[in-house]
PDB file of N, CA and C in Angstrom:
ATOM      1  N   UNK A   1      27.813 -13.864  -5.081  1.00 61.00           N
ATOM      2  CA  UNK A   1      27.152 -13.224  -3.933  1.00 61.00           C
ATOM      3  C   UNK A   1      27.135 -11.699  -4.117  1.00 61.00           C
ATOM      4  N   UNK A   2      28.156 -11.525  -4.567  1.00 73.00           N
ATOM      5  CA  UNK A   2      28.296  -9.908  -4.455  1.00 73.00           C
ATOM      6  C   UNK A   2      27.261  -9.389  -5.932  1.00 73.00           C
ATOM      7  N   UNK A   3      27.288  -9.939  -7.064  1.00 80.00           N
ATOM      8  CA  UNK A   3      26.477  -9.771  -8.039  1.00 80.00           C
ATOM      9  C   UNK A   3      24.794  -9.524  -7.720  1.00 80.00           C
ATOM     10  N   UNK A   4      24.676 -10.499  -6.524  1.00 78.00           N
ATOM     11  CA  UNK A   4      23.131 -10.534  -6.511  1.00 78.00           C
ATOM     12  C   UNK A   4      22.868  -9.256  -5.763  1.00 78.00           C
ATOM     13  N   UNK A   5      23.669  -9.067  -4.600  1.00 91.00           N
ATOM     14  CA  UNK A   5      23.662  -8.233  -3.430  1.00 91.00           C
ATOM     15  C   UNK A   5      23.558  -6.965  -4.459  1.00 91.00           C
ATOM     16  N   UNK A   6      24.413  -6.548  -5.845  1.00 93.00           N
ATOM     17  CA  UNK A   6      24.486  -5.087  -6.471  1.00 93.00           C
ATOM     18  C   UNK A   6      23.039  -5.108  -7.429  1.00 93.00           C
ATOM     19  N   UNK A   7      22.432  -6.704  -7.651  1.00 94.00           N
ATOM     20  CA  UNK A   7      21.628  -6.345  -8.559  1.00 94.00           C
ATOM     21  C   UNK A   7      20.265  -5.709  -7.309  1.00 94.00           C
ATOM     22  N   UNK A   8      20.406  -6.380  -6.049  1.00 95.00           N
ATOM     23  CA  UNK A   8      19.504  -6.186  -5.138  1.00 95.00           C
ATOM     24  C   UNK A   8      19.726  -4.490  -4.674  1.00 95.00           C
ATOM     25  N   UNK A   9      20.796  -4.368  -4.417  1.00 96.00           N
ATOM     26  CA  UNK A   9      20.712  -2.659  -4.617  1.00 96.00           C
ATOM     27  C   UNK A   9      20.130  -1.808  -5.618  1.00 96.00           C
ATOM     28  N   UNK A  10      20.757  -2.265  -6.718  1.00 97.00           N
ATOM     29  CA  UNK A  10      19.770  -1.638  -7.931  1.00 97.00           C
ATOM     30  C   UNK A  10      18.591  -1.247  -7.774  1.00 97.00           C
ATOM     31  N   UNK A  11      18.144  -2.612  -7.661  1.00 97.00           N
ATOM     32  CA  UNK A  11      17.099  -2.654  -7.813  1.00 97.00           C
ATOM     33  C   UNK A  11      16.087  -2.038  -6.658  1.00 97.00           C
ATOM     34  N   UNK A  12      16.295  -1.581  -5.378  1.00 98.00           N
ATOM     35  CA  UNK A  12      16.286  -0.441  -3.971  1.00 98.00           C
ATOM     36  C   UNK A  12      16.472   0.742  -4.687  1.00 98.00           C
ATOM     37  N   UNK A  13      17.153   1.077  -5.147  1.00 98.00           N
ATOM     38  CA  UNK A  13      17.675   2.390  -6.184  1.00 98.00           C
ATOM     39  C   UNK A  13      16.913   2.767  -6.885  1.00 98.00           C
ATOM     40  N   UNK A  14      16.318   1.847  -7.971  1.00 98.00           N
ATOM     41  CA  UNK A  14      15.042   2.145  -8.882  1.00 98.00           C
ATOM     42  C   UNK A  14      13.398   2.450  -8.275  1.00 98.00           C
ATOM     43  N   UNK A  15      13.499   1.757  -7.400  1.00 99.00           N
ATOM     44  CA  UNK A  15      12.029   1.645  -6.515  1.00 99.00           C
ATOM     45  C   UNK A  15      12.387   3.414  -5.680  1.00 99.00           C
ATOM     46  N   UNK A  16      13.234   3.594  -5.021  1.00 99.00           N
ATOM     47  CA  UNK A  16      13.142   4.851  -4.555  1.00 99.00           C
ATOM     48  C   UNK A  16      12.611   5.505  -5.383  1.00 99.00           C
ATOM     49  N   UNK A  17      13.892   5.820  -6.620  1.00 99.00           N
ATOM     50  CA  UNK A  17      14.063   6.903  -7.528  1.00 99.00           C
ATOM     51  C   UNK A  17      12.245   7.016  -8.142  1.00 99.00           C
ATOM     52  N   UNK A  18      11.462   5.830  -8.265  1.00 99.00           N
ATOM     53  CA  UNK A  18      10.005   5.577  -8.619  1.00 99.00           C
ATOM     54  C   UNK A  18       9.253   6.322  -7.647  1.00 99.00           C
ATOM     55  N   UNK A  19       9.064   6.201  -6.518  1.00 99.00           N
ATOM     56  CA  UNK A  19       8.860   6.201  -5.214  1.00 99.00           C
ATOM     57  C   UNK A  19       8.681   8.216  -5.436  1.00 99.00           C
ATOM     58  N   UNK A  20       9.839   8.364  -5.641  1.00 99.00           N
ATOM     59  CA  UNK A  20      10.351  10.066  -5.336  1.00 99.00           C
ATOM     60  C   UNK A  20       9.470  10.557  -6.731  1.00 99.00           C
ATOM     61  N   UNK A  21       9.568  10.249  -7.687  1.00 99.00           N
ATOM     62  CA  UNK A  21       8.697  10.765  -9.318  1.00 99.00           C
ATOM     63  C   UNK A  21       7.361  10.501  -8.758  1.00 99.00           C
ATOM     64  N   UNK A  22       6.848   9.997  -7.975  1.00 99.00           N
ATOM     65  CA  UNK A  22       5.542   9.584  -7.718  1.00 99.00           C
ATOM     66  C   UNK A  22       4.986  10.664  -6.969  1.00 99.00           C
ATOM     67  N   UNK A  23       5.784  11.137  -5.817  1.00 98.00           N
ATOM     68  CA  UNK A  23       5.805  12.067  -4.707  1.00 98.00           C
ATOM     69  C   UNK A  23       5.724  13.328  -5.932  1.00 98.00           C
ATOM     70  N   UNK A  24       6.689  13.243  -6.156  1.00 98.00           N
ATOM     71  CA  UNK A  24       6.962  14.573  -7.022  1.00 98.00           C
ATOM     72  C   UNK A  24       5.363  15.219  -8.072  1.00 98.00           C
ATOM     73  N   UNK A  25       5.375  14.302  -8.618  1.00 98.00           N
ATOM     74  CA  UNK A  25       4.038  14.289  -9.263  1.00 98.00           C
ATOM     75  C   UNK A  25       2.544  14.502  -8.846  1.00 98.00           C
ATOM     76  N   UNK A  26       2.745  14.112  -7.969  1.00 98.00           N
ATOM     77  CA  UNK A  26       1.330  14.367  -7.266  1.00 98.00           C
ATOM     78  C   UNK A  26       1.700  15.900  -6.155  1.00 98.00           C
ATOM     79  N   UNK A  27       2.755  16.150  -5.921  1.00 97.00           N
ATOM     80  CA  UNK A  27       2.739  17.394  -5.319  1.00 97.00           C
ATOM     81  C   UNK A  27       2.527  18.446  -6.727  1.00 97.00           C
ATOM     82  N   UNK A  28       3.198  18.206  -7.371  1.00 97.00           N
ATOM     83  CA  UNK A  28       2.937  18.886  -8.833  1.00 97.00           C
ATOM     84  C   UNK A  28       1.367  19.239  -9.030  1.00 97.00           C
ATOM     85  N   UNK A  29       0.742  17.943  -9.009  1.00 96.00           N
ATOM     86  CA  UNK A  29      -0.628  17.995  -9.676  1.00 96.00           C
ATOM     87  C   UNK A  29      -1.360  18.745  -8.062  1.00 96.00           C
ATOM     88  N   UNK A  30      -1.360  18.849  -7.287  1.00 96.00           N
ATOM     89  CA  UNK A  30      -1.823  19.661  -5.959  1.00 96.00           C
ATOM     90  C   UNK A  30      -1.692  21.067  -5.884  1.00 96.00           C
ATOM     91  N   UNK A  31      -0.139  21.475  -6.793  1.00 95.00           N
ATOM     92  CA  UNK A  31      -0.297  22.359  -7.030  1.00 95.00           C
ATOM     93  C   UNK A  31      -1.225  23.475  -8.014  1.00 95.00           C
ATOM     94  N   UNK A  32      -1.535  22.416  -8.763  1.00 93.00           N
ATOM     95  CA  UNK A  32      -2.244  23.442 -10.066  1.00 93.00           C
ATOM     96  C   UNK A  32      -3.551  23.347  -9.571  1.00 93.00           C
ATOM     97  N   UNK A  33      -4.041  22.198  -8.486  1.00 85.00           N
ATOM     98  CA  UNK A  33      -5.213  22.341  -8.286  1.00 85.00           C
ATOM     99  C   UNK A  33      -5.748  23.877  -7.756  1.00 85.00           C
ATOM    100  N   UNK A  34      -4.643  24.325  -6.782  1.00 78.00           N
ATOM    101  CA  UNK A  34      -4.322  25.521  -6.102  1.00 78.00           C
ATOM    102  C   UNK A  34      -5.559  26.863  -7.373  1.00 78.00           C
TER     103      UNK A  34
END
């Protein structure tokens, strides 16, 4: 139980951390449009 529950966190963890590079990136690219 507890295995699935840490792989299920992980895996919340990775999707953010994706989530945030995505954000990041496109504020990036908004900027140079500038």
């Amino acid at each position: 139980m507890d295995e699935i529950n840490e792989e299920q966190l992980e895996q919340e963890r990775l999707e953010q951390e994706r989530l945030e590079q995505e954000r990041l990136e496109k504020e990036r690219l908004e900027q140079e449009r500038l």
